[in-house]
Short mmCIF file of C-alpha atoms in Angstrom, two decimals:
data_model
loop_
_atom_site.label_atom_id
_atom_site.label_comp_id
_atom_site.label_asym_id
_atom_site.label_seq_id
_atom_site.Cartn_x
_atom_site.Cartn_y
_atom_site.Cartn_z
CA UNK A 1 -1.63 -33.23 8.32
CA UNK A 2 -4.75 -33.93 6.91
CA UNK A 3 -7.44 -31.04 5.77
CA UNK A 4 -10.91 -31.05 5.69
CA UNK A 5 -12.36 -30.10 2.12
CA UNK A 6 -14.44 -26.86 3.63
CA UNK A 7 -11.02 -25.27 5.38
CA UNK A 8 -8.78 -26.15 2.08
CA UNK A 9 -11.56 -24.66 -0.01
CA UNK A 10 -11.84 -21.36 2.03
CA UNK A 11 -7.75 -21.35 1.92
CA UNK A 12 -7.88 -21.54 -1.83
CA UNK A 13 -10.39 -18.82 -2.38
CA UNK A 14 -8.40 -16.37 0.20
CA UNK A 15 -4.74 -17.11 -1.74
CA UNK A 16 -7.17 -15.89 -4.81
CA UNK A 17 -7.92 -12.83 -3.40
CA UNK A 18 -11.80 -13.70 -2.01
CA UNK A 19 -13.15 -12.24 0.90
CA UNK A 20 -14.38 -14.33 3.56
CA UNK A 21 -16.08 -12.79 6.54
CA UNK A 22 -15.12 -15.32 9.47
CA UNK A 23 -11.52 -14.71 8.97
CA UNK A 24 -11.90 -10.68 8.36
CA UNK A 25 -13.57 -10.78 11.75
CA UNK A 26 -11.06 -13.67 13.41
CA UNK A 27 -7.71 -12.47 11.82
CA UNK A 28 -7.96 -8.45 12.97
CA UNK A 29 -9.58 -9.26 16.29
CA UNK A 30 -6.20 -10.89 16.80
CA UNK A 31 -4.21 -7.72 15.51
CA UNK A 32 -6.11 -5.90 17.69
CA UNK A 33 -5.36 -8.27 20.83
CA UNK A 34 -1.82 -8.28 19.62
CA UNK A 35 -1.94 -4.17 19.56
CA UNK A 36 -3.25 -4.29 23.12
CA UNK A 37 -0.41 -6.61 23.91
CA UNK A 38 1.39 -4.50 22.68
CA UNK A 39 0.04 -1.37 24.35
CA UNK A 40 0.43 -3.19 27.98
CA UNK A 41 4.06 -4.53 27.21
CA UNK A 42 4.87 -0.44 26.57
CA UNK A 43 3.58 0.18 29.85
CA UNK A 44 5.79 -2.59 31.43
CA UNK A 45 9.11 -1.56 29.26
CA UNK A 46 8.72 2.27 30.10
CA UNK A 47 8.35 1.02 33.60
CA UNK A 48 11.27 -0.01 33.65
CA UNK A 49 13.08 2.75 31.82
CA UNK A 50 12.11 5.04 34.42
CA UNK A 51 13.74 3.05 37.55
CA UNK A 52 14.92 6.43 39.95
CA UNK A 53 18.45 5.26 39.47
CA UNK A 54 20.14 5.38 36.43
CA UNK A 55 20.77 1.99 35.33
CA UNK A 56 22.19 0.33 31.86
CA UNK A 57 19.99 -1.84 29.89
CA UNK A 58 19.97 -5.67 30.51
CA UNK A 59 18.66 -8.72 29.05
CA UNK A 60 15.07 -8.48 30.10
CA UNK A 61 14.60 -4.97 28.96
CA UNK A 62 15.91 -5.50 25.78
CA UNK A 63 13.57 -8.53 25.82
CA UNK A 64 10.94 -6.57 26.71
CA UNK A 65 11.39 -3.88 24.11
CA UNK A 66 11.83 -6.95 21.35
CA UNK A 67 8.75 -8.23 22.16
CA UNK A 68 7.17 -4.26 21.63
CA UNK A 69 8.20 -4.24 18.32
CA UNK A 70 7.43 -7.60 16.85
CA UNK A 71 3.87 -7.78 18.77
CA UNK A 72 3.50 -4.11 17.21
CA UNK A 73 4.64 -5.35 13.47
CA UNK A 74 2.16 -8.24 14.18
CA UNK A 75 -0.33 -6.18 15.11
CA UNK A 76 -0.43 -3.53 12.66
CA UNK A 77 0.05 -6.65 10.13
CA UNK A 78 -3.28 -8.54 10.80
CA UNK A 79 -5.08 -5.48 11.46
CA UNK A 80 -4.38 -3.02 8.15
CA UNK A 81 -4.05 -6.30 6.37
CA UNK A 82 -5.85 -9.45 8.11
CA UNK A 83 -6.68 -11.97 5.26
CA UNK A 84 -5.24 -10.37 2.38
CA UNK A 85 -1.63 -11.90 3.69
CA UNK A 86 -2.64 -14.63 2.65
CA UNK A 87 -3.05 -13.74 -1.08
CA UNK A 88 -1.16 -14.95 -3.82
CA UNK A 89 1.44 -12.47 -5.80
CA UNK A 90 2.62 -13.22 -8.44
CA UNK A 91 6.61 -12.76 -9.21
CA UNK A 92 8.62 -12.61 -11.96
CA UNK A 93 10.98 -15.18 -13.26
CA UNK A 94 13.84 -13.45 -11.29
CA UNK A 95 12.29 -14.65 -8.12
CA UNK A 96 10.92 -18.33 -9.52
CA UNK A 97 14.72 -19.46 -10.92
CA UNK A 98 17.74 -20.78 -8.84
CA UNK A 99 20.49 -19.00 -10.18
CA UNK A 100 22.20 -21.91 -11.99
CA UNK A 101 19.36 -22.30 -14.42
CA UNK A 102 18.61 -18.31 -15.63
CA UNK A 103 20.71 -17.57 -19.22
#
């Protein structure tokens, strides 16, 4: 895929650790709309925990509950976070090596 000059510019300067406003703004608006996602999909799964009769979990409430967490994780990613995932860190040779080559 092909990248314009402007968007693989701004991509370098965020891996070096620049702030850019437009994604600040664009990349925790989404961790908020996933934390609202979030918030409704709680509603929905404690719905459905409270059924009158006592009933063991299937399928779609585990589903449902999956889904809490990761759009949670997701959430509270982009929003504590939002650009600065996308930073470089460095790592030590321990992590750069396949395992054949290290003495």
């Amino acid at each position: 895929m092909h990248k314009s000059p402007f968007i693989h510019s701004k991509l370098a300067s965020l891996r070096r650790g620049e702030r850019w406003w437009p994604a600040e703004i664009v990349l925790r608006a989404l961790g908020l709309a996933l934390l609202a996602g979030c918030w409704r999909l709680a509603i929905i799964a404690q719905r459905m925990a409270t059924q009158p009769a006592p009933h063991p979990a299937s399928a779609a409430d585990l589903a449902v509950c999956a889904g809490v967490v990761v759009l949670l994780c997701a959430g509270l990613m982009l929003g504590i976070e939002g650009p600065g995932l996308l930073r470089d860190v460095p790592l030590t040779d321990w992590f750069t090596h396949t395992r054949g080559s290290r003495s």
